[in-house]
Amino acid sequence: MTLPVGFITSDDDLSKTLYVRPLAPYRQGRFAFGFYELIVRKNGQVTRYQLGRAPLMEWAQNEGEDVVCYIGTLLDRTESTLKNYAGLQVINTPLIMGIVNVTPDSFSDGGDNFDAATAIAHGKMMVKAGADILDIGGESTRPGAAPVSIEEEIRRVVPVIEGLQGQGVKISIDTRNAAVMEAAVKAGADIINDVTALEGAGALEVAARLDVPVMLMHMQGEPQTMQANPVYDDCALDVYDYLAERIKACEAAGIQRENICIDPGIGFGKTLDHNLEVLNQLALYHGLGCPVLLGASRKSFIAKICGDMPAKDRLPGSLAAAIQGANTGMQFVRVHDVAETKQALDVWTAQ
Ligand code: 8Y4
C-alpha cells in the first residue's frame, strides 16, 4: 500500500488522525523498534501502512513540521520502555496486580469477618506468590450483580486495606465512587483503579486532591447493559481517543501524566471481535505516554474463543493473554492467578 502524500492538512487534528504501533515484540534488554504500523484515520476511513522507522520519518517530513513533531512524540513515548509508576520500577516485563475481591458473590460463606479475613489471607498468599500490587474491590461490576451502597462498599474494603498494609506491595482500590476513594486512601490505599476513568461525580477532584496515582480504564456504557450491543467506528482507535481525552481531563484537574496508568478495558462494552482488535494492537497505547495495564484474566472472551467453560477453568487462556501483554510491552497485568502468571512471565523474561 503506498503512503498518502500531502494527505494531512492544517485542518486535521493530528491526535485523532495519526497513530503508530510498533510491530516488533518488546523484549527485555534488547528492543527492536525497526518496524511500525502507521495508522491514518480520516473521514471515517482507517488505513494501515507497515513500514520501517526511517521511511516513516521520511513520510512525516514530507507532510510538514507539525507531523514530524507529532510522530516524533509518539515514537519517543512508544520507545521509552522504562516507566516508573506509584514508586514501582517497571522494567520490560509486566508487573503483576493480583485481584482481591471483597464481594459476597466471591465467597461461599456469608459472614462479614469471614469475608475480610478470607480476602486478607488471599491477598497475603498473592504477595508470597509474587504480586506487586493488590487490587481490592468491593463492588461487583458484573452484569446482573446486586447494587452496593457506598457505605457497604467502604465497610467491605477498608478492613481489607488495613489488613494488607505492610506487606511490601502497593494497594490499589478498585472503585468508581469518590467517597470510597477517599476512605480507601485514608485507610492506606496507594493507587485508585477506576473502571470509569474518574468520570463519576467528584472523582477527578477527589483523586487530584488525594494526590495518588490513578488507573484509567475504558468502558463503553454501563456495567448492567454494556454487553447488549457495543458499537465502535474502530474499537482500538476509539479506545485510544477516549483514553487520550481522559488523560487530558486528569491533567486539567492537576493529576500529572507520571501518575496515570491507562487500560483498554478488555470485556467492558466490547464484543469478542472488539476484544481481539484491542488485544492484537495493544502496543498502540504506548503512544499515549503512560504505563499500560492489561486485564484479561479469566474473562469471557476466553470462553468465546475456546468453547464455554467456567471462569475458574480459564487459566491457560489467561496465561496466553498475559504473554501477549508481555510481548506488547504492557507495564502491568491484572490477574487472579499470581503464582501461575509469574511462572509464565519469568519463563518469557528468561528467553
Ligand atoms: C471472571 C472473574 C471473569 C472476573 C471475569 C471477571 C478490570 C478492572 C475489572 C480491568 C482494570 C473482571 C476492576 C472484571 N476488570 N480494572 N476491574 N482493568 N484496571 N471480570 O480489566 O475481572 S473487574
PDB file of N, CA and C and ligand atoms in Angstrom, residues 97 99 101 135 141-142 174 193-195 215 217 263 265-266 268 293-300 311 314 334 336, ligand 1:
ATOM      1  N   MET A  97      -0.496  -7.382  39.080  1.00  0.00           N
ATOM      2  CA  MET A  97      -1.534  -6.919  40.003  1.00  0.00           C
ATOM      3  C   MET A  97      -2.437  -8.114  40.310  1.00  0.00           C
ATOM      4  N   ILE A  99      -5.787  -9.798  41.988  1.00  0.00           N
ATOM      5  CA  ILE A  99      -7.175  -9.381  42.227  1.00  0.00           C
ATOM      6  C   ILE A  99      -7.670  -9.898  43.578  1.00  0.00           C
ATOM      7  N   ASN A 101     -11.049  -9.809  45.536  1.00  0.00           N
ATOM      8  CA  ASN A 101     -12.470  -9.449  45.563  1.00  0.00           C
ATOM      9  C   ASN A 101     -13.001  -9.488  46.977  1.00  0.00           C
ATOM     10  N   ASP A 135      -5.177  -5.467  44.110  1.00  0.00           N
ATOM     11  CA  ASP A 135      -6.309  -4.636  43.698  1.00  0.00           C
ATOM     12  C   ASP A 135      -7.537  -5.054  44.497  1.00  0.00           C
ATOM     13  N   THR A 141     -18.841  -5.401  39.237  1.00  0.00           N
ATOM     14  CA  THR A 141     -19.339  -4.724  38.036  1.00  0.00           C
ATOM     15  C   THR A 141     -19.893  -5.739  37.035  1.00  0.00           C
ATOM     16  N   ARG A 142     -20.081  -6.976  37.493  1.00  0.00           N
ATOM     17  CA  ARG A 142     -20.668  -7.987  36.615  1.00  0.00           C
ATOM     18  C   ARG A 142     -22.101  -7.628  36.265  1.00  0.00           C
ATOM     19  N   ASP A 174     -10.147  -0.597  43.842  1.00  0.00           N
ATOM     20  CA  ASP A 174     -10.964  -0.711  42.628  1.00  0.00           C
ATOM     21  C   ASP A 174     -12.348  -0.155  42.955  1.00  0.00           C
ATOM     22  N   ASN A 193      -7.901   2.630  41.184  1.00  0.00           N
ATOM     23  CA  ASN A 193      -8.204   1.913  39.939  1.00  0.00           C
ATOM     24  C   ASN A 193      -9.682   2.093  39.643  1.00  0.00           C
ATOM     25  N   ASP A 194      -9.993   2.876  38.599  1.00  0.00           N
ATOM     26  CA  ASP A 194     -11.392   3.216  38.326  1.00  0.00           C
ATOM     27  C   ASP A 194     -11.789   2.765  36.929  1.00  0.00           C
ATOM     28  N   VAL A 195     -12.743   1.831  36.850  1.00  0.00           N
ATOM     29  CA  VAL A 195     -13.204   1.323  35.553  1.00  0.00           C
ATOM     30  C   VAL A 195     -14.012   2.370  34.784  1.00  0.00           C
ATOM     31  N   MET A 215      -5.495   4.783  37.844  1.00  0.00           N
ATOM     32  CA  MET A 215      -5.591   3.924  36.661  1.00  0.00           C
ATOM     33  C   MET A 215      -6.891   4.241  35.964  1.00  0.00           C
ATOM     34  N   MET A 217      -9.480   3.260  33.092  1.00  0.00           N
ATOM     35  CA  MET A 217      -9.888   2.172  32.206  1.00  0.00           C
ATOM     36  C   MET A 217     -10.994   2.620  31.283  1.00  0.00           C
ATOM     37  N   ASP A 263      -5.645   1.756  30.537  1.00  0.00           N
ATOM     38  CA  ASP A 263      -6.091   0.373  30.415  1.00  0.00           C
ATOM     39  C   ASP A 263      -7.232   0.328  29.394  1.00  0.00           C
ATOM     40  N   GLY A 265      -9.440  -1.855  28.903  1.00  0.00           N
ATOM     41  CA  GLY A 265     -10.692  -2.385  29.447  1.00  0.00           C
ATOM     42  C   GLY A 265     -11.256  -3.569  28.685  1.00  0.00           C
ATOM     43  N   ILE A 266     -10.500  -4.661  28.638  1.00  0.00           N
ATOM     44  CA  ILE A 266     -10.968  -5.875  27.953  1.00  0.00           C
ATOM     45  C   ILE A 266     -12.303  -6.316  28.576  1.00  0.00           C
ATOM     46  N   PHE A 268     -15.191  -4.803  28.667  1.00  0.00           N
ATOM     47  CA  PHE A 268     -16.102  -3.768  29.155  1.00  0.00           C
ATOM     48  C   PHE A 268     -16.778  -3.042  27.988  1.00  0.00           C
ATOM     49  N   LEU A 293      -1.895  -1.060  31.520  1.00  0.00           N
ATOM     50  CA  LEU A 293      -2.287  -2.280  32.224  1.00  0.00           C
ATOM     51  C   LEU A 293      -3.224  -3.083  31.341  1.00  0.00           C
ATOM     52  N   LEU A 294      -3.035  -4.415  31.354  1.00  0.00           N
ATOM     53  CA  LEU A 294      -3.935  -5.323  30.647  1.00  0.00           C
ATOM     54  C   LEU A 294      -4.662  -6.203  31.662  1.00  0.00           C
ATOM     55  N   GLY A 295      -5.978  -6.172  31.613  1.00  0.00           N
ATOM     56  CA  GLY A 295      -6.781  -7.026  32.492  1.00  0.00           C
ATOM     57  C   GLY A 295      -7.596  -7.996  31.658  1.00  0.00           C
ATOM     58  N   ALA A 296      -7.079  -9.198  31.473  1.00  0.00           N
ATOM     59  CA  ALA A 296      -7.770 -10.180  30.626  1.00  0.00           C
ATOM     60  C   ALA A 296      -8.084 -11.460  31.390  1.00  0.00           C
ATOM     61  N   SER A 297      -7.586 -11.550  32.635  1.00  0.00           N
ATOM     62  CA  SER A 297      -7.640 -12.793  33.395  1.00  0.00           C
ATOM     63  C   SER A 297      -9.064 -13.340  33.534  1.00  0.00           C
ATOM     64  N   ARG A 298      -9.241 -14.592  33.106  1.00  0.00           N
ATOM     65  CA  ARG A 298     -10.481 -15.365  33.247  1.00  0.00           C
ATOM     66  C   ARG A 298     -11.691 -14.727  32.574  1.00  0.00           C
ATOM     67  N   LYS A 299     -11.484 -13.737  31.732  1.00  0.00           N
ATOM     68  CA  LYS A 299     -12.640 -13.038  31.164  1.00  0.00           C
ATOM     69  C   LYS A 299     -13.336 -13.888  30.099  1.00  0.00           C
ATOM     70  N   SER A 300     -14.576 -13.501  29.796  1.00  0.00           N
ATOM     71  CA  SER A 300     -15.424 -14.397  29.000  1.00  0.00           C
ATOM     72  C   SER A 300     -14.994 -14.497  27.544  1.00  0.00           C
ATOM     73  N   ALA A 311     -15.345 -19.729  34.720  1.00  0.00           N
ATOM     74  CA  ALA A 311     -14.223 -18.793  34.871  1.00  0.00           C
ATOM     75  C   ALA A 311     -12.999 -19.463  35.481  1.00  0.00           C
ATOM     76  N   ARG A 314     -10.272 -21.020  33.144  1.00  0.00           N
ATOM     77  CA  ARG A 314      -9.729 -20.196  32.052  1.00  0.00           C
ATOM     78  C   ARG A 314      -8.273 -19.776  32.274  1.00  0.00           C
ATOM     79  N   ARG A 334      -3.290  -7.534  35.229  1.00  0.00           N
ATOM     80  CA  ARG A 334      -4.189  -7.717  36.375  1.00  0.00           C
ATOM     81  C   ARG A 334      -4.727  -9.142  36.308  1.00  0.00           C
ATOM     82  N   HIS A 336      -5.976 -13.094  38.369  1.00  0.00           N
ATOM     83  CA  HIS A 336      -6.435 -13.867  39.516  1.00  0.00           C
ATOM     84  C   HIS A 336      -5.341 -14.810  40.006  1.00  0.00           C
TER      85      HIS A 336
HETATM   86  C1  8Y4 B   1     -14.105 -13.951  35.983  1.00  0.00           C
HETATM   87  C2  8Y4 B   1     -13.771 -13.135  37.021  1.00  0.00           C
HETATM   88  C3  8Y4 B   1     -14.408 -13.387  34.777  1.00  0.00           C
HETATM   89  C4  8Y4 B   1     -13.733 -11.749  36.851  1.00  0.00           C
HETATM   90  C5  8Y4 B   1     -14.397 -12.019  34.617  1.00  0.00           C
HETATM   91  C6  8Y4 B   1     -14.033 -11.214  35.659  1.00  0.00           C
HETATM   92  C7  8Y4 B   1     -10.555  -4.739  35.115  1.00  0.00           C
HETATM   93  C8  8Y4 B   1     -10.578  -3.926  36.249  1.00  0.00           C
HETATM   94  C9  8Y4 B   1     -12.116  -5.467  36.393  1.00  0.00           C
HETATM   95  C10 8Y4 B   1      -9.605  -4.453  34.095  1.00  0.00           C
HETATM   96  C11 8Y4 B   1      -8.838  -2.643  35.487  1.00  0.00           C
HETATM   97  C12 8Y4 B   1     -13.249  -8.893  35.939  1.00  0.00           C
HETATM   98  C13 8Y4 B   1     -11.945  -3.827  38.333  1.00  0.00           C
HETATM   99  C14 8Y4 B   1     -13.826  -7.558  35.753  1.00  0.00           C
HETATM  100  N1  8Y4 B   1     -11.516  -5.685  35.228  1.00  0.00           N
HETATM  101  N2  8Y4 B   1      -9.730  -2.888  36.445  1.00  0.00           N
HETATM  102  N3  8Y4 B   1     -11.569  -4.387  37.059  1.00  0.00           N
HETATM  103  N4  8Y4 B   1      -8.774  -3.388  34.342  1.00  0.00           N
HETATM  104  N5  8Y4 B   1      -7.978  -1.614  35.622  1.00  0.00           N
HETATM  105  N6  8Y4 B   1     -14.077  -9.837  35.454  1.00  0.00           N
HETATM  106  O1  8Y4 B   1      -9.527  -5.088  33.038  1.00  0.00           O
HETATM  107  O2  8Y4 B   1     -12.205  -9.104  36.479  1.00  0.00           O
HETATM  108  S1  8Y4 B   1     -13.454  -6.380  37.032  1.00  0.00           S
END
